[in-house]
Coordinates of C-alpha atoms and ligand atoms in Angstrom, one line a residue:
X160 CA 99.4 101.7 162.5
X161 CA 101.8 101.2 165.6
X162 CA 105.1 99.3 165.4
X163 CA 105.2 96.2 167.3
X164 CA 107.6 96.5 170.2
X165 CA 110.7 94.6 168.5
X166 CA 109.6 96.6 165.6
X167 CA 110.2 99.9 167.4
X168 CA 113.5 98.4 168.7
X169 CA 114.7 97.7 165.2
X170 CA 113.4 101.0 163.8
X171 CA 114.6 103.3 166.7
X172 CA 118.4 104.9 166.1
X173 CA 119.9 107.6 167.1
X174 CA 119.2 110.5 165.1
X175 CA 121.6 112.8 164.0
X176 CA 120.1 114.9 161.7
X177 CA 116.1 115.9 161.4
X178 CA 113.7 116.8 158.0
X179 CA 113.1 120.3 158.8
X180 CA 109.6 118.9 158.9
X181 CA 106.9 119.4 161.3
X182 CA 106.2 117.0 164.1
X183 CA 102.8 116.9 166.3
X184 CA 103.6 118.0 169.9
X185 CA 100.3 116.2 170.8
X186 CA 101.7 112.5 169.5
X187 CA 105.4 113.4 171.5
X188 CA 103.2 114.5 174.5
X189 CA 101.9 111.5 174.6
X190 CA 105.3 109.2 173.9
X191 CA 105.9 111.0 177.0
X192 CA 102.9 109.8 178.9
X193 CA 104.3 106.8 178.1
X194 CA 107.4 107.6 179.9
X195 CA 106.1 108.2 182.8
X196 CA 104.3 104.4 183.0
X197 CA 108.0 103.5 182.9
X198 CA 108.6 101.6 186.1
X199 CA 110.4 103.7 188.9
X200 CA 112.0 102.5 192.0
X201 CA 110.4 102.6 194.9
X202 CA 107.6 104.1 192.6
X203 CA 109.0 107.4 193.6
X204 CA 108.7 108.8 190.2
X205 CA 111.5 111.0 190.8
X206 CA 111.8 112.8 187.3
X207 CA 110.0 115.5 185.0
X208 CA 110.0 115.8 181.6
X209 CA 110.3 119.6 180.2
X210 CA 109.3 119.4 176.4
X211 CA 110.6 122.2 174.4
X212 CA 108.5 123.1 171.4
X213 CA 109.3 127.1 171.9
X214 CA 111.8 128.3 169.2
X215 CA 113.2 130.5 171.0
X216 CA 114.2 127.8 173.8
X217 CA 115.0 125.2 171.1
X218 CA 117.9 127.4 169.9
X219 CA 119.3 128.2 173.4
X220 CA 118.7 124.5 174.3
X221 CA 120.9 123.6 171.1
X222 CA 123.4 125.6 171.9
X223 CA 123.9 124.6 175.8
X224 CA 124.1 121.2 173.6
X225 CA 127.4 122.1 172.1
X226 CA 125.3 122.9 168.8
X227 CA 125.3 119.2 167.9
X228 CA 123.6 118.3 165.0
X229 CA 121.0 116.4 166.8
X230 CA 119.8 118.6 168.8
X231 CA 120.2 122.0 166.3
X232 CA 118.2 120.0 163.6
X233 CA 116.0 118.7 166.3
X234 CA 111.9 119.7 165.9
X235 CA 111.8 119.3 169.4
X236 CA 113.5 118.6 172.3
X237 CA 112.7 116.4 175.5
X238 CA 114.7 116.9 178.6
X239 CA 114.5 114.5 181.4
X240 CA 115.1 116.4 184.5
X241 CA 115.8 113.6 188.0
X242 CA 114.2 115.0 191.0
X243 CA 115.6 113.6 194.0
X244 CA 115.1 116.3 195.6
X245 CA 111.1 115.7 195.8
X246 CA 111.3 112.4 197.3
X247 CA 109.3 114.0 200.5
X248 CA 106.4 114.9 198.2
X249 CA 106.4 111.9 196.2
X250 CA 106.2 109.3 199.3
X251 CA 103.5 111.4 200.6
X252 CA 101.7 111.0 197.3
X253 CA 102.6 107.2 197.2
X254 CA 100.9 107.3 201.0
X255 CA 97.8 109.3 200.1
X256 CA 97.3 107.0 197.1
X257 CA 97.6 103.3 199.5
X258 CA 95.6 105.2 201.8
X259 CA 92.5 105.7 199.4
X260 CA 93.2 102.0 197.9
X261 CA 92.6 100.6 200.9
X262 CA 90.1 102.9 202.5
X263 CA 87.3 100.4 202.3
X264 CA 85.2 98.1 205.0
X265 CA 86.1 94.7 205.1
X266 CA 89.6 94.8 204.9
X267 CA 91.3 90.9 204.8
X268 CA 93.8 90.0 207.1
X269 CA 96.3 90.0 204.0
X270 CA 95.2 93.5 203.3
X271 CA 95.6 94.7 206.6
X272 CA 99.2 93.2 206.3
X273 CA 99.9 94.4 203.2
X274 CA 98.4 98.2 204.1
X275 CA 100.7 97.9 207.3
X276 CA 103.9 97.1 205.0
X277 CA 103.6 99.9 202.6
X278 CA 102.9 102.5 205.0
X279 CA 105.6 101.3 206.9
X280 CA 107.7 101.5 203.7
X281 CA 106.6 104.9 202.5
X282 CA 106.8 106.0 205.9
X283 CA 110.0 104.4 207.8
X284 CA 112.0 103.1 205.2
X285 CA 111.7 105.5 202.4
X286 CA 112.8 108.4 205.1
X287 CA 115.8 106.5 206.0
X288 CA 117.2 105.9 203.1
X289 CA 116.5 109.4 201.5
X290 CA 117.3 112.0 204.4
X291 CA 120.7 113.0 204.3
X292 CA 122.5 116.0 205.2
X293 CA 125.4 117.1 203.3
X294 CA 126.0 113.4 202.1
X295 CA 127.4 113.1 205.8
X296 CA 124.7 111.1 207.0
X297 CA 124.5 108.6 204.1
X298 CA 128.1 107.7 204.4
X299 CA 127.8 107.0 207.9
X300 CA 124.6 104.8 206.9
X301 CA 126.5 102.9 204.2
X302 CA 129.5 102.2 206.7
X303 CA 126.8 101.1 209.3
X304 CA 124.9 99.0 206.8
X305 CA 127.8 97.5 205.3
X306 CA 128.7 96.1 209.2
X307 CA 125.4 94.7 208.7
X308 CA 126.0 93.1 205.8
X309 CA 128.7 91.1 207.1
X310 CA 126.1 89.5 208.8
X311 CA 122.8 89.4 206.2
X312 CA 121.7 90.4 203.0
X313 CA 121.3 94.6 203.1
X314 CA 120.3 97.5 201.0
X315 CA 123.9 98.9 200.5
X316 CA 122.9 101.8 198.2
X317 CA 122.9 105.0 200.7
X318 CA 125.4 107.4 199.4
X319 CA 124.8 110.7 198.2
X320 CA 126.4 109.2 194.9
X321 CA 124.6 106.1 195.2
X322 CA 120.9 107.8 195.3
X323 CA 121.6 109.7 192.4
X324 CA 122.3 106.4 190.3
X325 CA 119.2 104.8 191.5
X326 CA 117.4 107.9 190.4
X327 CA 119.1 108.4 187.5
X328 CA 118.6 104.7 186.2
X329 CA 114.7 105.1 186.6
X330 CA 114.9 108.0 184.9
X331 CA 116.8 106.0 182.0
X332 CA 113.9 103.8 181.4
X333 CA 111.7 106.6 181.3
X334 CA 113.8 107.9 178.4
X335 CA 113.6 104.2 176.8
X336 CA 109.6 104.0 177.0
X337 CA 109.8 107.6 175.4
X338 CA 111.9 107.1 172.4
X339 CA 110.5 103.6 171.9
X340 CA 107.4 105.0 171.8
X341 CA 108.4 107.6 169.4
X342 CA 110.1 104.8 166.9
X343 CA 106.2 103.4 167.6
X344 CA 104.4 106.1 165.3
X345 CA 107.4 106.7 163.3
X346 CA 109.0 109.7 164.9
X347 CA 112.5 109.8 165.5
X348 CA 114.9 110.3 168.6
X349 CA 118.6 110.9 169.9
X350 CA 119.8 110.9 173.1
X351 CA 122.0 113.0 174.8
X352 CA 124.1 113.4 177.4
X353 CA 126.9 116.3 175.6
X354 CA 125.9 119.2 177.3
X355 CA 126.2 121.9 179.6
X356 CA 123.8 120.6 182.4
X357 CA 124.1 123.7 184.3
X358 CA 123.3 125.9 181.6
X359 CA 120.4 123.7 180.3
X360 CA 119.2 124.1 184.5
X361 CA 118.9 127.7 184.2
X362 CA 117.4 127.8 180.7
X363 CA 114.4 125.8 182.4
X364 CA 114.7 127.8 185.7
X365 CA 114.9 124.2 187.3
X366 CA 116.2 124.4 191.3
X367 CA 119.5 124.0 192.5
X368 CA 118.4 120.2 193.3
X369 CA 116.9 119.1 190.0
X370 CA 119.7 117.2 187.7
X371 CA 119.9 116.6 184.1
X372 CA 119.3 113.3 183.2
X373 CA 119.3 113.3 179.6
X374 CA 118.4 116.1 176.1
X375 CA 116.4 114.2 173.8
X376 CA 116.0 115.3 170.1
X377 CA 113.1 114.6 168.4
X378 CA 112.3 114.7 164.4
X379 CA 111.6 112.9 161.6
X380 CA 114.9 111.5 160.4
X381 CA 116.8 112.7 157.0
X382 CA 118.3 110.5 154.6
X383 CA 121.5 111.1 155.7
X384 CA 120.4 111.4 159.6
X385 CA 121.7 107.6 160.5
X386 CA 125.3 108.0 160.7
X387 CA 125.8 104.6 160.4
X388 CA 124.7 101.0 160.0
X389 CA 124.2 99.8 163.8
X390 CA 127.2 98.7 165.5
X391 CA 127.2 96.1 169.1
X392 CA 129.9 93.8 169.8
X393 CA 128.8 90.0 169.1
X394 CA 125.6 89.3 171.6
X395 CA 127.4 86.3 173.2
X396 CA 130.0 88.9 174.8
X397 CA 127.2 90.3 176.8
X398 CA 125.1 87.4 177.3
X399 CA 125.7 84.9 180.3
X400 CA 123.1 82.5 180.8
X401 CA 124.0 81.0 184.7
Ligands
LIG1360 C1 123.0 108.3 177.8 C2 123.3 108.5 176.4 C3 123.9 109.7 176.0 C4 124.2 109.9 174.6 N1 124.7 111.1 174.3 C5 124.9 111.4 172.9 C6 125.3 112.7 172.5 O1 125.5 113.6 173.3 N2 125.3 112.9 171.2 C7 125.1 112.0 170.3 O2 125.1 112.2 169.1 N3 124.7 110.7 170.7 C8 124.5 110.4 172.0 N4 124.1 109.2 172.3 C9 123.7 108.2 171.3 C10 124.7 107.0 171.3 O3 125.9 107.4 170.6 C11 124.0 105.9 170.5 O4 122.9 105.4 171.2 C12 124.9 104.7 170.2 O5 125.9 105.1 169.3 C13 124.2 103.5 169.6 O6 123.5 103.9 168.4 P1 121.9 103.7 168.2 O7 121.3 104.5 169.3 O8 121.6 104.2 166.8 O9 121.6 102.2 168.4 C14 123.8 108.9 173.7 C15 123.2 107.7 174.1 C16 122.9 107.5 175.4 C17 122.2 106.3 175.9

C-alpha cells in the first residue's frame, strides 16, 4: 500500500548508497508522471525528464557525477533537464489546448472574458517576457519595468538570469513530486546537483539550450545508505507567522 503524503515526507532521505537490487522502471516511470502534474509557472512545463535505465549510460552518467556514491550505486538515474528554450512551443500548446476548451456554442460572458485573458496571456504576455536576444533585451526590460515599478506593483523577473530561476524552481517541484512519489511505494532517491552539467548535456545529446536541472538516483536503500540521522536547524528559525 502507498504512503500517506507526510508518510513519504518522513520516509524520503537522501540516499547515498543503493541494494544492488532491481527496481521496476514501470513504477519510476510513473513517479515521474507524477512529476510532470507538478505545478509549473505559467503552466509552461518547461522541463523533461531523461530516465536512464541503459547500463552503459548509467556508468557514463556516474561518472560525469564525480563517481559519487549515489549515483554509482544508483539502479537508475532521473535527470531533470529545464527547457527554456521551448517556451515558443509550449505557449502554443497552452493556446491550442484553451482553444479546444472553449471551442463550444454558448459561450458566457465570463467565458468569453476569461478565453480573451488567456489568449491574451499565451499570446502577448508570455512573448514579452520570454523573447530576448543575447540577454540584451531582458535587461533593458527589467530597467524599464523597474521605472514602472516606482509607480505600481510589476513583474520584475525579466533577466536572462532571472528566467532561468523561474524555470529552474518549477523544475524543483517536479523533482519533489518525483522523489515523493518514489518514498510513496518505497523506492528510494538522492538528489543531485555535483556534476559536470556539460558533460551530462552531451551524454543525452540535449541542445545547446537545454540546462541541467538536477541527477537523481534512484534504488532501494542499504543499510548503511542513510548517512545520517536527519539534520534541520530548530523549525522556529525558519518559520515566521506575520
Ligand atoms: C538541489 C540539491 C542538490 C543536491 N546535491 C547533492 C549531491 O550532489 N550529492 C549528494 O550526496 N547529495 C546532494 N543533495 C542532497 C542533500 O545533501 C540533502 O537533501 C540534505 O543533506 C538533506 O538530507 P535529506 O535529503 O536526507 O533530508 C542535494 C540536494 C538538493 C536539493
Amino acid at each position: 500500500m502507498e504512503k500517506t503524503v507526510s508518510e513519504a515526507i518522513a520516509y524520503r532521505r537522501s540516499t547515498r548508497i543503493y541494494k544492488n537490487e532491481s527496481i521496476n522502471p514501470e513504477k519510476v516511470k510513473q513517479c515521474l508522471v507524477n512529476a510532470s502534474l507538478a505545478p509549473t509557472s505559467s503552466n509552461l512545463q518547461l522541463w523533461e525528464f531523461y530516465h536512464i535505465t541503459n547500463k552503459e549510460t548509467l556508468t557514463q552518467i556516474a561518472k560525469a557525477c564525480f563517481n559519487q556514491s549515489a549515483a554509482r550505486t544508483a539502479q537508475q538515474l532521473v535527470v531533470v533537464v529545464v527547457r527554456k528554450d521551448l517556451w515558443r512551443k509550449r505557449a502554443k500548446a497552452n493556446i491550442e489546448f484553451l482553444n479546444k476548451a472553449y471551442d463550444r456554442e454558448g459561450l458566457s460572458e465570463a467565458d468569453l472574458k476569461r478565453k480573451k485573458m488567456v489568449m491574451n496571456y499565451y499570446g502577448k504576455l508570455i512573448p514579452s517576457v520570454y523573447t530576448d536576444f543575447l540577454g540584451i533585451l531582458g535587461f533593458f526590460k527589467y530597467l524599464l519595468f523597474q521605472i514602472v515599478g516606482l509607480f505600481r506593483p510589476i513583474y520584475r523577473q525579466t533577466r536572462r538570469s532571472d528566467m532561468r530561476i523561474v524555470a529552474h524552481k518549477s523544475a524543483g517541484l517536479a523533482a519533489e513530486n518525483f522523489m515523493l512519489s518514489m518514498a510513496a511505494i518505497g523506492y528510494d532517491t538522492c538528489p543531485m546537483e555535483g556534476s559536470d552539467t556539460l558533460r551530462i548535456k552531451r551524454i543525452l545529446k540535449l541542445p545547446r539550450g537545454a540546462e541541467i536541472n538536477m541527477v537523481i538516483g534512484c534504488g532501494i536503500r542499504d543499510g548503511k545508505g542513510i548517512y545520517g540521522p536527519r539534520f534541520r536547524v530548530p523549525f522556529d528559525e525558519v518559520y515566521h507567522k506575520v
